[in-house]
Coordinates of C-alpha atoms in Angstrom, one line a residue:
X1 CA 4.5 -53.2 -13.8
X2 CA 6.4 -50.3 -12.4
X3 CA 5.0 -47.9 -15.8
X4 CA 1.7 -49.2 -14.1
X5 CA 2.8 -47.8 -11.0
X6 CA 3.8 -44.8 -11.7
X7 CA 0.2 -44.4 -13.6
X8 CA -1.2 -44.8 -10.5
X9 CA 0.8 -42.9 -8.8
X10 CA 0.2 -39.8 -11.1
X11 CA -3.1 -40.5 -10.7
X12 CA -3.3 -40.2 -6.9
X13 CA -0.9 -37.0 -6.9
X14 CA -4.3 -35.2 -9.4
X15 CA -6.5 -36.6 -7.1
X16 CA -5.1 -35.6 -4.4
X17 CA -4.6 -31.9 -5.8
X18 CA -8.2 -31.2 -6.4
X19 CA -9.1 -33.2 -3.2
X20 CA -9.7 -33.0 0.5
X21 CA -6.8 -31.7 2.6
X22 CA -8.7 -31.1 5.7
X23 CA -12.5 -33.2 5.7
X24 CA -14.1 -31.7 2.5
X25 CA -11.7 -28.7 1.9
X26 CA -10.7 -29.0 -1.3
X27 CA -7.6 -27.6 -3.1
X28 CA -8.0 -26.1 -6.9
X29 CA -4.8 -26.3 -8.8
X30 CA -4.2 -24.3 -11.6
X31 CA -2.6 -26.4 -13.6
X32 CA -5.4 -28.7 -13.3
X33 CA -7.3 -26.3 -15.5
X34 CA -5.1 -26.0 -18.0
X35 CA -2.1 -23.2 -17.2
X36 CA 0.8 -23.3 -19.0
X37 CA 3.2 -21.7 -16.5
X38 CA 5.8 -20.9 -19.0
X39 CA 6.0 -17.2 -18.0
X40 CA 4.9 -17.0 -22.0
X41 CA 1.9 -18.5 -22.3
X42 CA -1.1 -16.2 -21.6
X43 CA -2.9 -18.6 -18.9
X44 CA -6.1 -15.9 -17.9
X45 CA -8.3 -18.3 -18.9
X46 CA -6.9 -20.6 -16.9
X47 CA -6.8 -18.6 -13.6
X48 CA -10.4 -17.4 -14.0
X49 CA -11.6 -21.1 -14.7
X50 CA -10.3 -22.3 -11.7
X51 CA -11.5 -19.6 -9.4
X52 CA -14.6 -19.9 -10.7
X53 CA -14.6 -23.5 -9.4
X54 CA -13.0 -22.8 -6.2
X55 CA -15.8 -19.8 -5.9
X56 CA -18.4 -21.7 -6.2
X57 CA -17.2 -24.5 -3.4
X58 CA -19.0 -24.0 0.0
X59 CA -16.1 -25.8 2.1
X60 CA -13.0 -23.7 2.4
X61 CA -11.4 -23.8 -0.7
X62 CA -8.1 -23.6 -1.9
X63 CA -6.6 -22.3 -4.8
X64 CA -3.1 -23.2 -5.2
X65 CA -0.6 -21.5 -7.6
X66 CA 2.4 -24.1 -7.5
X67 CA 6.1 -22.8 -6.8
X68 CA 9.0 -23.1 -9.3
X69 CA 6.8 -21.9 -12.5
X70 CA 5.8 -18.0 -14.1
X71 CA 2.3 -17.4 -15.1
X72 CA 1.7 -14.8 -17.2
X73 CA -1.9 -13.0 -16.8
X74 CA -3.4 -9.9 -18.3
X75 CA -6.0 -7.5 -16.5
X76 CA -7.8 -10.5 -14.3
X77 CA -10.9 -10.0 -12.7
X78 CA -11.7 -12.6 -9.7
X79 CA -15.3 -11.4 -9.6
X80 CA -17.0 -12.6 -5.6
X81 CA -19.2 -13.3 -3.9
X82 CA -18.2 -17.1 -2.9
X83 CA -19.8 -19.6 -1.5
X84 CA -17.2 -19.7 1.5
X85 CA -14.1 -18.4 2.8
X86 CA -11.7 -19.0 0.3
X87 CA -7.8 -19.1 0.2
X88 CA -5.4 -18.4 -2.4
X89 CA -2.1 -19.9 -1.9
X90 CA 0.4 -17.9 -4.1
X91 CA 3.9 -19.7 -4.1
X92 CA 4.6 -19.4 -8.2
X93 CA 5.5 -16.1 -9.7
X94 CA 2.6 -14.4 -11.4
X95 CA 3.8 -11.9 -14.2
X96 CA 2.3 -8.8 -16.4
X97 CA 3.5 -9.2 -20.0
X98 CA 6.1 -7.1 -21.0
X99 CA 5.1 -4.4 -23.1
X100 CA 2.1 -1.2 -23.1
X101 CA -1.0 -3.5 -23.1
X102 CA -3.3 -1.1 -22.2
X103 CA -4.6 2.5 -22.6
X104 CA -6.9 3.2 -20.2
X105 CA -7.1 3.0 -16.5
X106 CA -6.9 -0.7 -15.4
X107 CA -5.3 -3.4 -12.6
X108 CA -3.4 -6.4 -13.6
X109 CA -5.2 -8.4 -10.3
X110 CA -8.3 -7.4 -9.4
X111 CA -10.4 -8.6 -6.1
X112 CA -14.3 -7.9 -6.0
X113 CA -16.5 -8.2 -3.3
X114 CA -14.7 -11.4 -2.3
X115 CA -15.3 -11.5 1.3
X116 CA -13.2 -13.6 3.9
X117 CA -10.2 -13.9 1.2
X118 CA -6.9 -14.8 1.9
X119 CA -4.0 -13.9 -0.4
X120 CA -0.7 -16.2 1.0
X121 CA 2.1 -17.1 0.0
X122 CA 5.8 -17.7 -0.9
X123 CA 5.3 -16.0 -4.8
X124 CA 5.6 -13.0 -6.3
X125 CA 4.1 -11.0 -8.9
X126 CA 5.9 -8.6 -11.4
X127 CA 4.2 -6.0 -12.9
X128 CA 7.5 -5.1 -15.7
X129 CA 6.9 -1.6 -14.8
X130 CA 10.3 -0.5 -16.1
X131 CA 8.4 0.1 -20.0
X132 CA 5.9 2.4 -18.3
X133 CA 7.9 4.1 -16.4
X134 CA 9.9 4.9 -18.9
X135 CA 6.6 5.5 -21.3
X136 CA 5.3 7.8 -18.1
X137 CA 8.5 10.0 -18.1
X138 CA 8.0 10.3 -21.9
X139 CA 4.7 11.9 -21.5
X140 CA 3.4 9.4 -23.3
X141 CA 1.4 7.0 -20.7
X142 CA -0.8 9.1 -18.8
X143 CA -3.2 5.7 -17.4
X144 CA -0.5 3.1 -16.0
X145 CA -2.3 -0.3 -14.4
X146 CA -1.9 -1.1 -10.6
X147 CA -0.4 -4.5 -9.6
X148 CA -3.1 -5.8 -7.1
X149 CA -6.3 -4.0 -6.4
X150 CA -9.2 -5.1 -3.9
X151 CA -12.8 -3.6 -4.0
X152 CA -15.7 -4.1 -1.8
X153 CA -13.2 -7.1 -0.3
X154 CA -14.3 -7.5 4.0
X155 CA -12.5 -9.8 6.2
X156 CA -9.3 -10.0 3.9
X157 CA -5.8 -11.3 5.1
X158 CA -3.0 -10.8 2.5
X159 CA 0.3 -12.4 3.8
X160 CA 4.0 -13.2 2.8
X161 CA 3.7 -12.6 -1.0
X162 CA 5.8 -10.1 -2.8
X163 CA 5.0 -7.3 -4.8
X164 CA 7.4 -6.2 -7.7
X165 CA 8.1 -3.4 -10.5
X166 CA 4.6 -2.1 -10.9
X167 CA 3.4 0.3 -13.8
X168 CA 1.9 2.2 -10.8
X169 CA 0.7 1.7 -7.5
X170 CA 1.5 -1.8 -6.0
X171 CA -1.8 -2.5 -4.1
X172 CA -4.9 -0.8 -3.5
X173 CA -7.9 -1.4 -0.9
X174 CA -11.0 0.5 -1.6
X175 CA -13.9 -0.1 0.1
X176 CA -12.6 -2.7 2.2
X177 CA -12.8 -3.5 5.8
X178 CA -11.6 -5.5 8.3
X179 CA -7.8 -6.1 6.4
X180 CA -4.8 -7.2 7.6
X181 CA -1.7 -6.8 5.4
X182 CA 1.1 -8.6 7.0
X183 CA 4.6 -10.0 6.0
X184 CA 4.4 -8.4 2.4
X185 CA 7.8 -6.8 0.9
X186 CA 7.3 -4.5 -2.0
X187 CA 10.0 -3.4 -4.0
X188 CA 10.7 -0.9 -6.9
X189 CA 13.3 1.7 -7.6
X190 CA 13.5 4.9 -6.1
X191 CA 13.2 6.8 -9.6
X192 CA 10.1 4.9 -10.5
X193 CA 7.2 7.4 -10.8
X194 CA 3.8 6.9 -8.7
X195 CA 4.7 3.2 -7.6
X196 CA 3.2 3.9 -4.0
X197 CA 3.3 0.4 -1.9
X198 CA 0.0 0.5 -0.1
X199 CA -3.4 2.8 -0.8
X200 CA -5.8 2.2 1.3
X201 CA -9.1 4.5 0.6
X202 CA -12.9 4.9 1.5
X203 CA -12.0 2.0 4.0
X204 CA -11.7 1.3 7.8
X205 CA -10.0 -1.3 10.0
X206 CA -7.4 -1.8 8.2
X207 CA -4.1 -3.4 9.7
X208 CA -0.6 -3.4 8.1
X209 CA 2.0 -4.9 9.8
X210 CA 6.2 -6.3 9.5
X211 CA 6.2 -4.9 6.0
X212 CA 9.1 -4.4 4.0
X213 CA 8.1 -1.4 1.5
X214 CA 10.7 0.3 -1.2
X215 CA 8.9 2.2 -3.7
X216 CA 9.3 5.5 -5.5
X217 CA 6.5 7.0 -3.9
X218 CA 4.8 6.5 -0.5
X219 CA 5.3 3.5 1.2
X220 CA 2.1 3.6 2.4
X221 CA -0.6 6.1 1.0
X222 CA -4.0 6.8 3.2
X223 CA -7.0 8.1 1.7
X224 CA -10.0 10.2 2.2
X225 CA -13.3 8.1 3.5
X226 CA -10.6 6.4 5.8
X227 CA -10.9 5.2 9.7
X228 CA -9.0 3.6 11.4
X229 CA -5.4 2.3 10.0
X230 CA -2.6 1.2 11.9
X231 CA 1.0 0.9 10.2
X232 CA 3.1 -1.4 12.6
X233 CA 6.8 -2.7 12.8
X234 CA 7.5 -1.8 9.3
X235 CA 10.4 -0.3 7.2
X236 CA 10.2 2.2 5.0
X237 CA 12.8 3.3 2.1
X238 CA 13.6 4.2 -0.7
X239 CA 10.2 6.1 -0.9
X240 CA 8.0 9.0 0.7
X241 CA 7.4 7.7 3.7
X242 CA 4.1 6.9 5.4
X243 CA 1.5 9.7 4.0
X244 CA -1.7 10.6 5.0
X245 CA -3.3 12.1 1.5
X246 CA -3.5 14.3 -0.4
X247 CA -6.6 15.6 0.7
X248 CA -9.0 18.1 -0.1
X249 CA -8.4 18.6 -3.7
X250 CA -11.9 17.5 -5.1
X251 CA -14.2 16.0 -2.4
X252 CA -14.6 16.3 0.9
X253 CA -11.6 15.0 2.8
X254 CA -12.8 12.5 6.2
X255 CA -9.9 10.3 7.7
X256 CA -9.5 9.7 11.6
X257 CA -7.7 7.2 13.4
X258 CA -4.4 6.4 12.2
X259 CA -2.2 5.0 14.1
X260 CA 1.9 4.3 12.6
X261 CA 3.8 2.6 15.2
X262 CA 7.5 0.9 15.8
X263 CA 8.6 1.6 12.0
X264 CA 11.9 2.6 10.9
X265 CA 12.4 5.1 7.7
X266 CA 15.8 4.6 5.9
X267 CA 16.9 7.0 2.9
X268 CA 13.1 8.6 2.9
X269 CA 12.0 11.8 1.4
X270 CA 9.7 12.0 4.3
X271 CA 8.9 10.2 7.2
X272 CA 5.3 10.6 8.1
X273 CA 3.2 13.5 6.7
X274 CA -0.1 14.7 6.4
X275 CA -0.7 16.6 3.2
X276 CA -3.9 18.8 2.2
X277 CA -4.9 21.3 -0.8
X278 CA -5.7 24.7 -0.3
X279 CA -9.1 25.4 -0.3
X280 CA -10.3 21.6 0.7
X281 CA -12.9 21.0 3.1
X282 CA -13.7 18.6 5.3
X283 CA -11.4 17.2 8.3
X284 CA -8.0 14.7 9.6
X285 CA -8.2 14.2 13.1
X286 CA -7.1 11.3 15.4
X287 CA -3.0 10.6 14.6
X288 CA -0.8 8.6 16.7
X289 CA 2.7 8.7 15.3
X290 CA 4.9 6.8 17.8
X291 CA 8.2 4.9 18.3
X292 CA 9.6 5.7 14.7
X293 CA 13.8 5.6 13.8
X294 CA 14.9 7.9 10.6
X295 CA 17.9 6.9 9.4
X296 CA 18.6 10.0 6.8
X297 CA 15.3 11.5 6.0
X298 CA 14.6 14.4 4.4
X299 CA 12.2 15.3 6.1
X300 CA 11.3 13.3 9.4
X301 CA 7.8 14.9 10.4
X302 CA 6.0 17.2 7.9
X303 CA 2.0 18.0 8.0
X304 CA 1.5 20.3 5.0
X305 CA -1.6 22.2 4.0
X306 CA 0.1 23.7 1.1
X307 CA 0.3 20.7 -1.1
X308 CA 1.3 21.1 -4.5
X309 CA 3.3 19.3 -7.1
X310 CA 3.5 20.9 -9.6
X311 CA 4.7 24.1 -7.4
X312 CA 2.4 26.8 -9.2
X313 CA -1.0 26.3 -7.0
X314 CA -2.8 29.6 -6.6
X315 CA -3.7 30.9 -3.3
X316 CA -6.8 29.7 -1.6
X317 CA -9.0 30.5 1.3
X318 CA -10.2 27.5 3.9
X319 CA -8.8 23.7 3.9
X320 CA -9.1 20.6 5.9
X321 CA -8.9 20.8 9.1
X322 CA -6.1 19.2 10.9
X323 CA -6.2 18.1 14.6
X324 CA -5.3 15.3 17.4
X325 CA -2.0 14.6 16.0
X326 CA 0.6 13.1 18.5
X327 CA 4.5 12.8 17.5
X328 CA 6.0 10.5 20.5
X329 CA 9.1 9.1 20.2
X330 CA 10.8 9.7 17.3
X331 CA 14.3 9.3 17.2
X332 CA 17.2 9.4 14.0
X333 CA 18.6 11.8 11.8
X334 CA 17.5 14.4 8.9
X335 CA 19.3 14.7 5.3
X336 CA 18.0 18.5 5.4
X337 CA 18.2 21.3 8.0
X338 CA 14.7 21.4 8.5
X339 CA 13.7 18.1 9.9
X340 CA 9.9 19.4 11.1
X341 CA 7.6 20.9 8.6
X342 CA 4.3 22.3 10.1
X343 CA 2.7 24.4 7.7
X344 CA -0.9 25.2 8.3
X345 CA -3.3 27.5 6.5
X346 CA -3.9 30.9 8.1
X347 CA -7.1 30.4 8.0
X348 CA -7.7 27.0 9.1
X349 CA -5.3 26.2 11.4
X350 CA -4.0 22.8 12.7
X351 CA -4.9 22.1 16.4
X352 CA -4.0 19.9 19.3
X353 CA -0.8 18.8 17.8
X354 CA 1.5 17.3 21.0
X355 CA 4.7 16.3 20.6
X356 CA 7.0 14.4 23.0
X357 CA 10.6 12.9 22.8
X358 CA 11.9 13.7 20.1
X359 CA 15.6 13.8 18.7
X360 CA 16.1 14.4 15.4
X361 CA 20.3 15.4 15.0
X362 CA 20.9 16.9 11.1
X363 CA 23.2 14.4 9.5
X364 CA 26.6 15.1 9.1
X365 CA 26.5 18.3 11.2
X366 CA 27.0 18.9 14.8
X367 CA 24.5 22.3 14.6
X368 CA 20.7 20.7 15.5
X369 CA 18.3 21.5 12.9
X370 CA 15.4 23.1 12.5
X371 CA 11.6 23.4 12.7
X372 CA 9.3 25.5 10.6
X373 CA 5.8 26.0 12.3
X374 CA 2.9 27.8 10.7
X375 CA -0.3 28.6 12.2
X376 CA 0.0 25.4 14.0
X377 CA -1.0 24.9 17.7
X378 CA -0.1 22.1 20.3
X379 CA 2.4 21.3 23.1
X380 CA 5.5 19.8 23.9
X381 CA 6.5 17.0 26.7
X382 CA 9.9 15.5 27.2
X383 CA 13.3 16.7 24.9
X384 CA 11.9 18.0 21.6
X385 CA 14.8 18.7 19.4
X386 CA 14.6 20.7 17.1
X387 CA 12.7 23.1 19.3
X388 CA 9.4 23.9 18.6
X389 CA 7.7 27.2 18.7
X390 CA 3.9 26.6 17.9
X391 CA 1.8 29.5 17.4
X392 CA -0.8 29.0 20.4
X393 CA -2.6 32.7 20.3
X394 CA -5.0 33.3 17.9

């Protein structure tokens, strides 16, 4: 009698899991469609099976990837669009397998056109960058795959989840709008090559918010084709802060309206920065850069028209054109002497740059440090320190 029980029981609990938990929403569980969630088992197949029938379910659904248990997945593709708004509840540990497993330029998660998606979620997923980073350094793995990428994706909420050890950049948004990123930590070490947290390009309205991000590259990357980003009550470090770019280096460069706000940089190369190629066209305008705390940074504020990596760039007329960029409120210390960076091209130069209460002290030292201002032209409000000299005749 009580074997019988527990039959029915069992049989209630898989009912249950592929049922209704509010009316006719239903909820997909993976491992009703066969994943192993050994963390060795290749269980693809399994993920793609049951979006596909969560996709195709007009009421809501749900598809649940259960806590406690790894699933390991190779270069998945959940193709859109669904039938309805559609949640993924993310509360296992999703992981990349653990050696070079492929050559060309690929995502281990991607999203497609999947509008009204939500991403939530007490799990994790590990992209084992460690063997391509250590490949990349080698100069042997040019093409590295990005953890989590969405495409064409509107009206997406990503929230909670965590983001870990990718080959390259953590997550991507292209062509997306109307995003919210919020409650997502990202960590990798601060040696690990290209593993920005965030990229967001050709996309607008996108909102990223109470963040923990520590990365070997940017925190939080913007793109050209970009409009309107906020980064909110966030924290920054290890990493390179929040940057706007590169831009200009092989199309036309158009951002505007970004907005980073109440965040605290800890142990950054830089805190926020603007970066452009020589000899770029198009424009960056709009910035709001307000209520930040850097605690070490190299350099706090930088906007840099000069980019280069590889330091052997040849000189080159006209770039993008920089303007409406506001630095309010900025408090904390520098790890170098020269805690502003404004380096603009002589012949396009940056213009209506304000800044207003600011205290940067150099750490370590009582001098103040300094500023470096090219061909850039604003005002000042408030304590600025270090002083700033901007170059206001033309």
């Amino acid at each position: 009698m009580a074997a019988v029980r527990r039959d029915s029981l069992l049989l209630f609990v898989l009912v249950v899991a592929v049922r209704s938990v509010e009316g006719n929403q239903r909820i997909y569980n993976v491992f009703n469609f066969r994943a192993a969630g050994d963390g060795k088992t290749d269980d693809t197949q399994a993920f793609l099976a049951t979006w596909q029938a969560a996709c195709s379910d007009g009421n809501r659904p749900v598809m649940a990837i259960p806590g406690g248990r790894a699933f390991l997945l190779s270069q998945v593709s959940f193709q859109g669009p669904c039938k309805s708004p559609i949640t993924i509840k993310l509360d296992g540990k999703i992981v990349a397998p653990n050696y070079i497993w492929t050559k060309e330029s690929a995502n281990l998660l991607t999203f497609h056109a999947v509008d009204y998606l939500t991403l939530d979620g007490n799990g994790q997923i590990d992209g084992q960058g460690a063997i391509w980073w250590d490949c990349f350094n080698r100069k042997r793995c040019y093409d590295r795959p990005i953890l989590l990428a969405f495409a064409w994706c509107n009206h997406l909420t990503v929230r909670r989840i965590h983001l870990t050890n990718s080959a390259d950049k953590h997550m991507t948004l292209f062509q997306c709008s109307q995003a919210i990123v919020d409650d997502v930590s990202i960590t990798a070490p601060a040696d690990s090559p290209n593993t920005d947290g965030i990229t967001v390009a050709y996309s607008n309205n996108t909102y990223i918010s109470n963040c923990a991000i520590q990365t070997g590259d940017d925190c939080v990357s913007v793109l050209s084709h970009t409009k309107n980003v906020t980064v909110t009550h966030s924290r920054c470090g290890p990493g390179h802060g929040v940057s706007v770019g590169s831009l200009g280096k092989s199309e036309t460069a158009l951002v505007e309206q970004i907005t980073v706000s109440n965040c605290s940089f800890v142990g950054t190369m830089t805190g926020v920065r603007i970066k452009s190629w020589q000899g770029g066209k198009g424009y960056a305008k709009g910035f709001l850069f307000e209520n930040l705390n850097m605690t070490e940074v190299q350099y706090p504020i930088v906007i840099d028209q000069f980019y280069c990596p590889q330091g052997n760039c040849p000189t080159k007329y006209g770039g993008v054109a920089i303007s409406d960029a506001k630095f309010i409120n900025i408090q904390g210390t520098s790890s170098e002497k020269e805690a502003i960076r404004l380096l603009c091209s002589q012949s396009v130069h940056c213009q209506g740059i304000y800044m207003s209460n600011i205290n940067i002290s150099w750490v370590n030292h009582t001098s103040p440090p300094n500023a470096t201002i090219w061909n850039a032209h604003g005002t000042t409000g408030g304590m600025v320190v270090p002083r700033i000299q901007f170059s206001n005749s033309l």
